[in-house]
Amino acid sequence: MTSSPPTAEEEFRLEEPRPDEFAEAAKAGALRAGELMSSPAVTVHPDATLAEAARIMATRKVKRLPVVNGIGMLEGVVSRSDLLKVFLRTDGEIEEEIRRSILGESAAPAGLDVSVREGVATLHGALLERSLVPLLARAVRAVEGVVDVRMDLGAHEDAV
């Protein structure tokens, strides 16, 4: 019969923790969430790029990153697996979704196309209404797998 490896709590009962293990040792005896949580909380704003979120998670060694708005209200949580899913989609799949779901809509501006390379989506073509640029950028950025959006837009010949 094989025994399972000791839990952190059991491990620290058997021997004194080293100085670099004190924080983990203290958490091993936690009974309430407040004793276990990291403080201050490591968070990210909704407009942060995926690269920024990934960098924060890596440097702060967290597996999940709460997404909070400007007043600190929780809007969601980004996990490592969420970030990995982004890199599992091909550029062609991302490009097709942008064409279908954003550029293919009846309200989408005519004369625009998209290319995607390494997750960076570039919209190119002529745009009649410049006021649509932020809306298009936000819609494209929301497509799973897009890591950045670039605009290569000229003035539409019908623009005034």
PDB file of N, CA, C and O in Angstrom, residues 21-55:
ATOM      1  N   GLU A  21      10.279  29.606   4.078  1.00  0.00           N
ATOM      2  CA  GLU A  21       9.023  28.860   4.091  1.00  0.00           C
ATOM      3  C   GLU A  21       8.045  29.359   5.153  1.00  0.00           C
ATOM      4  O   GLU A  21       6.978  28.779   5.332  1.00  0.00           O
ATOM      5  N   PHE A  22       8.390  30.421   5.890  1.00  0.00           N
ATOM      6  CA  PHE A  22       7.532  30.892   6.981  1.00  0.00           C
ATOM      7  C   PHE A  22       6.125  31.240   6.511  1.00  0.00           C
ATOM      8  O   PHE A  22       5.150  30.879   7.157  1.00  0.00           O
ATOM      9  N   ALA A  23       6.012  31.957   5.399  1.00  0.00           N
ATOM     10  CA  ALA A  23       4.684  32.366   4.915  1.00  0.00           C
ATOM     11  C   ALA A  23       3.839  31.144   4.589  1.00  0.00           C
ATOM     12  O   ALA A  23       2.659  31.076   4.951  1.00  0.00           O
ATOM     13  N   GLU A  24       4.445  30.163   3.932  1.00  0.00           N
ATOM     14  CA  GLU A  24       3.711  28.948   3.586  1.00  0.00           C
ATOM     15  C   GLU A  24       3.365  28.149   4.831  1.00  0.00           C
ATOM     16  O   GLU A  24       2.289  27.570   4.939  1.00  0.00           O
ATOM     17  N   ALA A  25       4.258  28.138   5.797  1.00  0.00           N
ATOM     18  CA  ALA A  25       4.007  27.410   7.042  1.00  0.00           C
ATOM     19  C   ALA A  25       2.839  28.033   7.796  1.00  0.00           C
ATOM     20  O   ALA A  25       1.992  27.324   8.349  1.00  0.00           O
ATOM     21  N   ALA A  26       2.762  29.354   7.799  1.00  0.00           N
ATOM     22  CA  ALA A  26       1.663  30.037   8.481  1.00  0.00           C
ATOM     23  C   ALA A  26       0.336  29.701   7.810  1.00  0.00           C
ATOM     24  O   ALA A  26      -0.675  29.482   8.473  1.00  0.00           O
ATOM     25  N   LYS A  27       0.324  29.631   6.486  1.00  0.00           N
ATOM     26  CA  LYS A  27      -0.899  29.304   5.745  1.00  0.00           C
ATOM     27  C   LYS A  27      -1.330  27.859   5.980  1.00  0.00           C
ATOM     28  O   LYS A  27      -2.502  27.535   5.897  1.00  0.00           O
ATOM     29  N   ALA A  28      -0.378  26.992   6.256  1.00  0.00           N
ATOM     30  CA  ALA A  28      -0.694  25.576   6.449  1.00  0.00           C
ATOM     31  C   ALA A  28      -1.633  25.366   7.631  1.00  0.00           C
ATOM     32  O   ALA A  28      -2.411  24.424   7.655  1.00  0.00           O
ATOM     33  N   GLY A  29      -1.588  26.259   8.611  1.00  0.00           N
ATOM     34  CA  GLY A  29      -2.450  26.124   9.770  1.00  0.00           C
ATOM     35  C   GLY A  29      -3.710  26.972   9.688  1.00  0.00           C
ATOM     36  O   GLY A  29      -4.449  27.071  10.666  1.00  0.00           O
ATOM     37  N   ALA A  30      -3.980  27.579   8.547  1.00  0.00           N
ATOM     38  CA  ALA A  30      -5.128  28.483   8.405  1.00  0.00           C
ATOM     39  C   ALA A  30      -6.451  27.747   8.567  1.00  0.00           C
ATOM     40  O   ALA A  30      -6.612  26.616   8.129  1.00  0.00           O
ATOM     41  N   LEU A  31      -7.381  28.427   9.212  1.00  0.00           N
ATOM     42  CA  LEU A  31      -8.730  27.888   9.377  1.00  0.00           C
ATOM     43  C   LEU A  31      -9.762  28.747   8.647  1.00  0.00           C
ATOM     44  O   LEU A  31     -10.857  28.293   8.363  1.00  0.00           O
ATOM     45  N   ARG A  32      -9.415  29.988   8.362  1.00  0.00           N
ATOM     46  CA  ARG A  32     -10.330  30.906   7.688  1.00  0.00           C
ATOM     47  C   ARG A  32      -9.678  31.440   6.414  1.00  0.00           C
ATOM     48  O   ARG A  32      -8.460  31.512   6.302  1.00  0.00           O
ATOM     49  N   ALA A  33     -10.506  31.861   5.477  1.00  0.00           N
ATOM     50  CA  ALA A  33     -10.023  32.370   4.190  1.00  0.00           C
ATOM     51  C   ALA A  33      -9.091  33.559   4.382  1.00  0.00           C
ATOM     52  O   ALA A  33      -8.082  33.691   3.687  1.00  0.00           O
ATOM     53  N   GLY A  34      -9.408  34.439   5.312  1.00  0.00           N
ATOM     54  CA  GLY A  34      -8.590  35.619   5.563  1.00  0.00           C
ATOM     55  C   GLY A  34      -7.176  35.289   5.993  1.00  0.00           C
ATOM     56  O   GLY A  34      -6.250  36.057   5.771  1.00  0.00           O
ATOM     57  N   GLU A  35      -6.998  34.131   6.626  1.00  0.00           N
ATOM     58  CA  GLU A  35      -5.671  33.712   7.060  1.00  0.00           C
ATOM     59  C   GLU A  35      -4.872  33.102   5.910  1.00  0.00           C
ATOM     60  O   GLU A  35      -3.655  33.014   5.966  1.00  0.00           O
ATOM     61  N   LEU A  36      -5.562  32.690   4.879  1.00  0.00           N
ATOM     62  CA  LEU A  36      -4.930  31.996   3.771  1.00  0.00           C
ATOM     63  C   LEU A  36      -4.642  32.903   2.579  1.00  0.00           C
ATOM     64  O   LEU A  36      -3.736  32.661   1.810  1.00  0.00           O
ATOM     65  N   MET A  37      -5.434  33.973   2.442  1.00  0.00           N
ATOM     66  CA  MET A  37      -5.340  34.810   1.246  1.00  0.00           C
ATOM     67  C   MET A  37      -4.060  35.629   1.200  1.00  0.00           C
ATOM     68  O   MET A  37      -3.423  35.874   2.221  1.00  0.00           O
ATOM     69  N   SER A  38      -3.727  36.032  -0.008  1.00  0.00           N
ATOM     70  CA  SER A  38      -2.617  36.954  -0.213  1.00  0.00           C
ATOM     71  C   SER A  38      -3.147  38.363   0.029  1.00  0.00           C
ATOM     72  O   SER A  38      -4.277  38.672  -0.334  1.00  0.00           O
ATOM     73  N   SER A  39      -2.333  39.208   0.608  1.00  0.00           N
ATOM     74  CA  SER A  39      -2.771  40.573   0.852  1.00  0.00           C
ATOM     75  C   SER A  39      -1.592  41.510   0.656  1.00  0.00           C
ATOM     76  O   SER A  39      -0.499  41.208   1.142  1.00  0.00           O
ATOM     77  N   PRO A  40      -1.756  42.586  -0.073  1.00  0.00           N
ATOM     78  CA  PRO A  40      -2.968  42.967  -0.781  1.00  0.00           C
ATOM     79  C   PRO A  40      -3.209  42.047  -1.972  1.00  0.00           C
ATOM     80  O   PRO A  40      -2.276  41.423  -2.486  1.00  0.00           O
ATOM     81  N   ALA A  41      -4.446  42.005  -2.406  1.00  0.00           N
ATOM     82  CA  ALA A  41      -4.807  41.125  -3.515  1.00  0.00           C
ATOM     83  C   ALA A  41      -4.109  41.556  -4.802  1.00  0.00           C
ATOM     84  O   ALA A  41      -3.969  42.744  -5.072  1.00  0.00           O
ATOM     85  N   VAL A  42      -3.666  40.595  -5.563  1.00  0.00           N
ATOM     86  CA  VAL A  42      -3.061  40.858  -6.865  1.00  0.00           C
ATOM     87  C   VAL A  42      -4.206  40.842  -7.867  1.00  0.00           C
ATOM     88  O   VAL A  42      -4.901  39.838  -8.011  1.00  0.00           O
ATOM     89  N   THR A  43      -4.428  41.979  -8.530  1.00  0.00           N
ATOM     90  CA  THR A  43      -5.559  42.108  -9.459  1.00  0.00           C
ATOM     91  C   THR A  43      -5.106  42.736 -10.766  1.00  0.00           C
ATOM     92  O   THR A  43      -3.975  43.203 -10.892  1.00  0.00           O
ATOM     93  N   VAL A  44      -6.021  42.772 -11.705  1.00  0.00           N
ATOM     94  CA  VAL A  44      -5.776  43.405 -12.996  1.00  0.00           C
ATOM     95  C   VAL A  44      -7.059  44.113 -13.419  1.00  0.00           C
ATOM     96  O   VAL A  44      -8.158  43.709 -13.022  1.00  0.00           O
ATOM     97  N   HIS A  45      -6.929  45.173 -14.197  1.00  0.00           N
ATOM     98  CA  HIS A  45      -8.095  45.896 -14.714  1.00  0.00           C
ATOM     99  C   HIS A  45      -8.577  45.236 -16.004  1.00  0.00           C
ATOM    100  O   HIS A  45      -7.789  44.606 -16.719  1.00  0.00           O
ATOM    101  N   PRO A  46      -9.857  45.391 -16.334  1.00  0.00           N
ATOM    102  CA  PRO A  46     -10.416  44.740 -17.526  1.00  0.00           C
ATOM    103  C   PRO A  46      -9.736  45.149 -18.832  1.00  0.00           C
ATOM    104  O   PRO A  46      -9.717  44.370 -19.785  1.00  0.00           O
ATOM    105  N   ASP A  47      -9.166  46.333 -18.901  1.00  0.00           N
ATOM    106  CA  ASP A  47      -8.546  46.783 -20.148  1.00  0.00           C
ATOM    107  C   ASP A  47      -7.083  46.366 -20.282  1.00  0.00           C
ATOM    108  O   ASP A  47      -6.424  46.684 -21.270  1.00  0.00           O
ATOM    109  N   ALA A  48      -6.572  45.620 -19.320  1.00  0.00           N
ATOM    110  CA  ALA A  48      -5.194  45.127 -19.406  1.00  0.00           C
ATOM    111  C   ALA A  48      -5.090  44.105 -20.535  1.00  0.00           C
ATOM    112  O   ALA A  48      -6.030  43.353 -20.790  1.00  0.00           O
ATOM    113  N   THR A  49      -3.967  44.084 -21.208  1.00  0.00           N
ATOM    114  CA  THR A  49      -3.777  43.108 -22.278  1.00  0.00           C
ATOM    115  C   THR A  49      -3.525  41.734 -21.672  1.00  0.00           C
ATOM    116  O   THR A  49      -3.172  41.606 -20.492  1.00  0.00           O
ATOM    117  N   LEU A  50      -3.695  40.717 -22.484  1.00  0.00           N
ATOM    118  CA  LEU A  50      -3.418  39.359 -22.020  1.00  0.00           C
ATOM    119  C   LEU A  50      -1.950  39.211 -21.642  1.00  0.00           C
ATOM    120  O   LEU A  50      -1.619  38.518 -20.687  1.00  0.00           O
ATOM    121  N   ALA A  51      -1.089  39.881 -22.380  1.00  0.00           N
ATOM    122  CA  ALA A  51       0.342  39.822 -22.068  1.00  0.00           C
ATOM    123  C   ALA A  51       0.610  40.422 -20.689  1.00  0.00           C
ATOM    124  O   ALA A  51       1.399  39.879 -19.912  1.00  0.00           O
ATOM    125  N   GLU A  52      -0.062  41.533 -20.364  1.00  0.00           N
ATOM    126  CA  GLU A  52       0.116  42.142 -19.046  1.00  0.00           C
ATOM    127  C   GLU A  52      -0.379  41.205 -17.952  1.00  0.00           C
ATOM    128  O   GLU A  52       0.284  41.028 -16.927  1.00  0.00           O
ATOM    129  N   ALA A  53      -1.551  40.605 -18.168  1.00  0.00           N
ATOM    130  CA  ALA A  53      -2.107  39.672 -17.175  1.00  0.00           C
ATOM    131  C   ALA A  53      -1.161  38.492 -16.971  1.00  0.00           C
ATOM    132  O   ALA A  53      -0.894  38.089 -15.834  1.00  0.00           O
ATOM    133  N   ALA A  54      -0.646  37.944 -18.062  1.00  0.00           N
ATOM    134  CA  ALA A  54       0.271  36.805 -17.971  1.00  0.00           C
ATOM    135  C   ALA A  54       1.546  37.192 -17.225  1.00  0.00           C
ATOM    136  O   ALA A  54       2.055  36.437 -16.392  1.00  0.00           O
ATOM    137  N   ARG A  55       2.054  38.389 -17.493  1.00  0.00           N
ATOM    138  CA  ARG A  55       3.279  38.856 -16.831  1.00  0.00           C
ATOM    139  C   ARG A  55       3.043  39.014 -15.318  1.00  0.00           C
ATOM    140  O   ARG A  55       3.868  38.596 -14.506  1.00  0.00           O
TER     141      ARG A  55
END
